[in-house]
Short mmCIF file of C-alpha atoms in Angstrom, two decimals:
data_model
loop_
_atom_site.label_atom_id
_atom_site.label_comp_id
_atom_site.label_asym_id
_atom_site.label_seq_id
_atom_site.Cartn_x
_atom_site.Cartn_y
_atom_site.Cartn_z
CA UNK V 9 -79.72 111.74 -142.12
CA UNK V 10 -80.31 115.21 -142.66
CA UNK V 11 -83.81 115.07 -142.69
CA UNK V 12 -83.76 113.57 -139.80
CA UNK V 13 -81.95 116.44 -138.05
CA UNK V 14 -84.03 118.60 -139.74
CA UNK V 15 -87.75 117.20 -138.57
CA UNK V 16 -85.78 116.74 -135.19
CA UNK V 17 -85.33 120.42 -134.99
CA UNK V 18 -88.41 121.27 -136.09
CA UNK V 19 -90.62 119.28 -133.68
CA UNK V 20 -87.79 121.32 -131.13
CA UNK V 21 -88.69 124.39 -132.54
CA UNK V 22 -92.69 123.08 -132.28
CA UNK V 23 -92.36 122.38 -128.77
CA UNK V 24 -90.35 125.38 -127.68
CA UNK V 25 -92.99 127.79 -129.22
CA UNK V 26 -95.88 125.82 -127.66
CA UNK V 27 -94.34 125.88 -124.01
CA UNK V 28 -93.95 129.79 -124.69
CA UNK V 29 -97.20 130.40 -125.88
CA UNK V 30 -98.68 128.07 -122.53
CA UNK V 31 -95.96 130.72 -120.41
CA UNK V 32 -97.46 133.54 -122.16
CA UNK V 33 -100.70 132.13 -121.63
CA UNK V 34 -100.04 131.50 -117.76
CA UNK V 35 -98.89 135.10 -117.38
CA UNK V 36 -101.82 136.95 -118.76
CA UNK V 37 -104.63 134.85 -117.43
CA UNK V 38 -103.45 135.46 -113.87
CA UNK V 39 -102.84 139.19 -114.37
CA UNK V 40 -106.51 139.38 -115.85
CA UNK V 41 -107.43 136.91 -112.84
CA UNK V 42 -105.94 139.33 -109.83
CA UNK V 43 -107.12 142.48 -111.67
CA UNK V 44 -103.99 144.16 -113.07
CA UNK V 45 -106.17 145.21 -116.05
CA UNK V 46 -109.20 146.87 -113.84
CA UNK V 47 -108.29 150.42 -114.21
CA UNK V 48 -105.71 150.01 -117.10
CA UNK V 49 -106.57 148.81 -121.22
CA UNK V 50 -105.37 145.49 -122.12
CA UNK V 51 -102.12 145.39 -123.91
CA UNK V 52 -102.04 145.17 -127.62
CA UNK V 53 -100.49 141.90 -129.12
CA UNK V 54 -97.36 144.22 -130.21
CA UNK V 55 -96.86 145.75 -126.72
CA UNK V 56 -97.01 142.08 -124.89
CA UNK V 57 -94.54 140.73 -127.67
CA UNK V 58 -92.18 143.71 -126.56
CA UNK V 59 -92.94 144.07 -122.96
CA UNK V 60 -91.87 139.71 -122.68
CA UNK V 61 -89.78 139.58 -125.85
CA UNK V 62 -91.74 136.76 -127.29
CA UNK V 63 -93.16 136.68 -131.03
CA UNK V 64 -95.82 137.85 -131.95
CA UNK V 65 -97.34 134.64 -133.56
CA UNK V 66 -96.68 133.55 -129.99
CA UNK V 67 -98.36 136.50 -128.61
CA UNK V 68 -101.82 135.93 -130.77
CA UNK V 69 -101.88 132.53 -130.14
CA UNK V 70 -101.93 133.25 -126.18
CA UNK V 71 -104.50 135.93 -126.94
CA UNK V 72 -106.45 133.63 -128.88
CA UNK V 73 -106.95 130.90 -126.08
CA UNK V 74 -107.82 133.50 -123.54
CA UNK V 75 -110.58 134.58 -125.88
CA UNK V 76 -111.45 130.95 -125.75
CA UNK V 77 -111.36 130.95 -122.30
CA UNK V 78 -114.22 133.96 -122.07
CA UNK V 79 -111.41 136.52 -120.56
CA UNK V 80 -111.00 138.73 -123.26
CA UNK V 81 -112.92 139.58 -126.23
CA UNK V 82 -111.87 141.68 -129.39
CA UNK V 83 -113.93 144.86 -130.23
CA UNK V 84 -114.25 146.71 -133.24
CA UNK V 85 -112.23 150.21 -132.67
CA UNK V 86 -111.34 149.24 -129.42
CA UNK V 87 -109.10 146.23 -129.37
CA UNK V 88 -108.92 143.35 -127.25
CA UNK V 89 -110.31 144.20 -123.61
CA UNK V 90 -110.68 142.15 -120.53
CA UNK V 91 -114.77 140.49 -120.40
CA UNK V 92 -116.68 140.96 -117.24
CA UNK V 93 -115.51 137.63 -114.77
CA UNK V 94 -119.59 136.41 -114.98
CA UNK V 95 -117.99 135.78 -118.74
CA UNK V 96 -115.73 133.55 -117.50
CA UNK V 97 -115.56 130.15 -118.21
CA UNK V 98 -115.25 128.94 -114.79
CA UNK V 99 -115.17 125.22 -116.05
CA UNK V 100 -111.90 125.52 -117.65
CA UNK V 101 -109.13 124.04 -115.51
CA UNK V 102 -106.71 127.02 -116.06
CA UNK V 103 -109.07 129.53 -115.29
CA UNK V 104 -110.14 127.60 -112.51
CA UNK V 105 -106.56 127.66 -111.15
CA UNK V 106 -105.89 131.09 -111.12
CA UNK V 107 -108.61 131.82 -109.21
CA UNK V 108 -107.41 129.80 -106.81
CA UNK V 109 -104.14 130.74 -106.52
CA UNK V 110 -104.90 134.49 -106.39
CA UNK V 111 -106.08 135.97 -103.17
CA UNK V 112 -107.31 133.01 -101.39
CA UNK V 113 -111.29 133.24 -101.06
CA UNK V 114 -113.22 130.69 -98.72
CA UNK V 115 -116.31 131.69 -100.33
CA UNK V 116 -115.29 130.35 -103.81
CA UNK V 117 -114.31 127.17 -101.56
CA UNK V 118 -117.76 127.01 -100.25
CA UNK V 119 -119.14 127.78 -103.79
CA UNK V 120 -117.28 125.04 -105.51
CA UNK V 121 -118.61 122.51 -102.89
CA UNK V 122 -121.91 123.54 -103.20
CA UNK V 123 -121.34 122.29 -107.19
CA UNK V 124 -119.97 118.99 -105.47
CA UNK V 125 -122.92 118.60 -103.92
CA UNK V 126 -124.69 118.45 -106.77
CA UNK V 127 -123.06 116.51 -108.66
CA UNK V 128 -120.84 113.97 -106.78
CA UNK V 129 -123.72 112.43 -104.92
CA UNK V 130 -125.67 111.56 -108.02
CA UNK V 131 -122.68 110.09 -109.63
CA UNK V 132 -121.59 107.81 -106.47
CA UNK V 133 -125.25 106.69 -107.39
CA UNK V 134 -124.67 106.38 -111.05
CA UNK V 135 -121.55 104.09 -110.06
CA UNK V 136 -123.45 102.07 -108.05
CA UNK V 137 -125.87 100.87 -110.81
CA UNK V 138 -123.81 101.04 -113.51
CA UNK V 139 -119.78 100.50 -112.64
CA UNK V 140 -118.10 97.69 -114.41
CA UNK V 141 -115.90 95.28 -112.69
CA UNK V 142 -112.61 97.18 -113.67
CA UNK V 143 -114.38 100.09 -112.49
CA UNK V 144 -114.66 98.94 -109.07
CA UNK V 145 -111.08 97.91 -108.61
CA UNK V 146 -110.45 101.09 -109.85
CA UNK V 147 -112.16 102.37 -107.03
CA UNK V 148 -111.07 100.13 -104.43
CA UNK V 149 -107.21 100.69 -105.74
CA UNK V 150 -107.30 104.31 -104.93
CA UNK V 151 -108.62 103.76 -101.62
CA UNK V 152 -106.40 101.24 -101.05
CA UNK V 153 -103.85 104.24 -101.95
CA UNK V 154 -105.33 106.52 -99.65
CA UNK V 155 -105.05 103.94 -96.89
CA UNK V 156 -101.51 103.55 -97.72
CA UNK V 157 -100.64 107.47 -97.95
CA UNK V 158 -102.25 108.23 -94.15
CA UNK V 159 -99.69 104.96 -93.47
CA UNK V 160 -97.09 107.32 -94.67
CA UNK V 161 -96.19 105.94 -97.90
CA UNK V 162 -97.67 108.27 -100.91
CA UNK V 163 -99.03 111.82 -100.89
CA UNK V 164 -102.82 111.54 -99.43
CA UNK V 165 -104.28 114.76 -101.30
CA UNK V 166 -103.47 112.96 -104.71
CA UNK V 167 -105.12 109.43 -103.51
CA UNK V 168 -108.17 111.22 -102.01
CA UNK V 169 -108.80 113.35 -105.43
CA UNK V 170 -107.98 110.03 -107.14
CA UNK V 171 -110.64 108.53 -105.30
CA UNK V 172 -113.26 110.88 -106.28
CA UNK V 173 -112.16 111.15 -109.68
CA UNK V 174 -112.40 107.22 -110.21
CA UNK V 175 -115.98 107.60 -108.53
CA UNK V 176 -117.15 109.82 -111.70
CA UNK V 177 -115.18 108.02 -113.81
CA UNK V 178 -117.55 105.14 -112.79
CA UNK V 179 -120.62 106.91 -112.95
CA UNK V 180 -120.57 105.55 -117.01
CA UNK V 181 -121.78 108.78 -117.74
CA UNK V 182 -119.38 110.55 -120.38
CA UNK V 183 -121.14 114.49 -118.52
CA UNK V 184 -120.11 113.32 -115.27
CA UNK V 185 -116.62 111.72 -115.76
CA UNK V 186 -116.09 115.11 -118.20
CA UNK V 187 -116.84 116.76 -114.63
CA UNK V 188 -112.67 114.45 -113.56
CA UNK V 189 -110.80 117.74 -114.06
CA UNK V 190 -112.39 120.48 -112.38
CA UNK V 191 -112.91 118.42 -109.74
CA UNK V 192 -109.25 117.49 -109.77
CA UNK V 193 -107.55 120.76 -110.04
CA UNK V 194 -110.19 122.35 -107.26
CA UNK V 195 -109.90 119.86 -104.80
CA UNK V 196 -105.84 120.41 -105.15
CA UNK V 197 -107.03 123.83 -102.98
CA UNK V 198 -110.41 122.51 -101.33
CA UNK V 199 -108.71 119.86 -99.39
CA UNK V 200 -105.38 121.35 -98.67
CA UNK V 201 -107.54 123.78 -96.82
CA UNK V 202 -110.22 121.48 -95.24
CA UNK V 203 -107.51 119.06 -93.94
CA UNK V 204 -105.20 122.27 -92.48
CA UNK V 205 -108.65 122.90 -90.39
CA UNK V 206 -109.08 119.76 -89.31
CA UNK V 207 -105.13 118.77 -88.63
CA UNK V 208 -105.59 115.58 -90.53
CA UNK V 209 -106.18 114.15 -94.10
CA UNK V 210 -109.72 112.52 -95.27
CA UNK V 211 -111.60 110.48 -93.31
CA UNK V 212 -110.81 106.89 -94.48
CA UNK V 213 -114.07 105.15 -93.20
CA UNK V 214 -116.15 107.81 -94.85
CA UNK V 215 -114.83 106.96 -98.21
CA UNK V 216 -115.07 103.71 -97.45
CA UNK V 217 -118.56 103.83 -96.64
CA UNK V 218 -118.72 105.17 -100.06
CA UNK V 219 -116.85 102.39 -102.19
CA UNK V 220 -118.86 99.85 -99.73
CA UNK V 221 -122.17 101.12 -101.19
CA UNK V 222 -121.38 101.15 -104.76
CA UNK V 223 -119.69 97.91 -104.67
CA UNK V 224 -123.22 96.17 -103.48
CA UNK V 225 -125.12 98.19 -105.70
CA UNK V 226 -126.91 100.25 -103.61
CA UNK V 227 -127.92 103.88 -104.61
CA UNK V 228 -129.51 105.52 -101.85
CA UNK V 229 -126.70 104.63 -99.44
CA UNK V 230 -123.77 105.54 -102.19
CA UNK V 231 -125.37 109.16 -102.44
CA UNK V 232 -126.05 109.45 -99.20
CA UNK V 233 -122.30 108.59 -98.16
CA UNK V 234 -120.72 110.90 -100.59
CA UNK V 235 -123.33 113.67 -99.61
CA UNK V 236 -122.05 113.00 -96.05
CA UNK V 237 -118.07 113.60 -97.28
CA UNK V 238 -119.41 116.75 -98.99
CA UNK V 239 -121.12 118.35 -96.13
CA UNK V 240 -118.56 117.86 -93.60
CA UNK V 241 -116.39 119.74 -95.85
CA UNK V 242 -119.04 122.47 -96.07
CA UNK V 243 -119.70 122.86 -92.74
CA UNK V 244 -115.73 123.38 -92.04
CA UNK V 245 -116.08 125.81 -94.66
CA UNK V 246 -119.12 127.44 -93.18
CA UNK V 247 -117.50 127.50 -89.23
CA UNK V 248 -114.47 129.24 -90.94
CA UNK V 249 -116.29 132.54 -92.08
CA UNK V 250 -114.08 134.38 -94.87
#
């Protein structure tokens, strides 16, 4: 019984210190994100553990992931200091996010469609040739959702990123589907946008053009569908200026 307790409050303690080191985490990236530490050194590990009154085990492990991240690195005689942003890893979800939620930027909108372009198409084409059966219903179940959400019942920005995410899911190529959450946690922004423009949500027959396409196996038509999605969005982007 009482090692029961015990492991119990030590998978406490275990969770407690990871949910402050993600906090810690959270805080820091963003500062570095919105430029607090510009004109200003980077804290040392010791003056973030005092300045938040966390540990400082909690403190390097924070520092650690940002280094991991490409937002700091550690210098000999100089400390940890903040690495030029074309050093950032711009692929990582959390880095991804605090751009996004600092001062809003319609260029990095256009810029992350422009990567859509890219790569979406070709994997609506992928799916096409190579989607399995359960990766078609996949498909057709989160359009089914979107259908239902512009009826009212669900939230239509998660069923339209759903939709795109079970697209490169079906692609059956692991680079493509590794592509889900970028695409996820960007379109959370890109679409809350596009659809305030518009005064609507996505365009259901558009998508369904898209699922049509795949489902017979067709190639040319499934990239050239999703390319259509895509470049409305980038020419609402493009009429909006910055």
């Amino acid at each position: 019984m009482e090692r029961g307790h015990t492991t119990s409050d030590r998978a406490l303690q275990h969770d407690l210190g990871r949910n402050l080191t993600h906090g810690m985490l959270d805080t820091l990236g963003k500062a570095i994100v919105i430029g607090r530490y510009e004109t200003r050194p980077f804290p040392t590990e010791a003056e973030i553990a005092k300045a938040y009154g966390v540990s400082r085990s909690v403190t390097r492990e924070a520092v650690k992931m940002l280094t991991a991240k490409g937002l700091v690195t550690a210098r000999p005689r100089q400390g940890t200091v903040v690495s030029p942003a074309s050093q950032w890893n711009l692929f990582d979800t959390d880095v991804l996010r605090w751009l996004l939620e600092r001062k809003f930027s319609v260029d990095l909108l256009r810029q992350f469609n422009q990567l859509r372009i890219a790569i979406e198409p070709e994997a609506a084409a992928l799916a096409a040739q190579f989607h399995s059966d359960a990766d078609m219903a996949a498909i057709r179940a989160e359009l089914s959702r979107m259908e239902a959400a512009e009826a009212g019942s669900g939230d239509p920005l998660e069923a339209d990123i759903a939709f795109h995410v079970a697209i490169l899911q079906a692609s059956g190529n692991p680079f493509y589907a590794q592509f889900r959450n970028v695409v996820a946690t960007a379109l959370h922004t890109s679409i809350r946008f596009t659809n305030r423009i518009k005064g609507r949500s996505a365009n259901i027959a558009d998508h369904a053009a898209v699922a049509d396409a795949i489902a017979t196996r067709d190639p040319d038509s499934s990239r050239h569908a999703m390319r259509r999605i895509i470049g409305d969005v980038l020419d609402l982007i493009g009429d909006t200026g910055d």
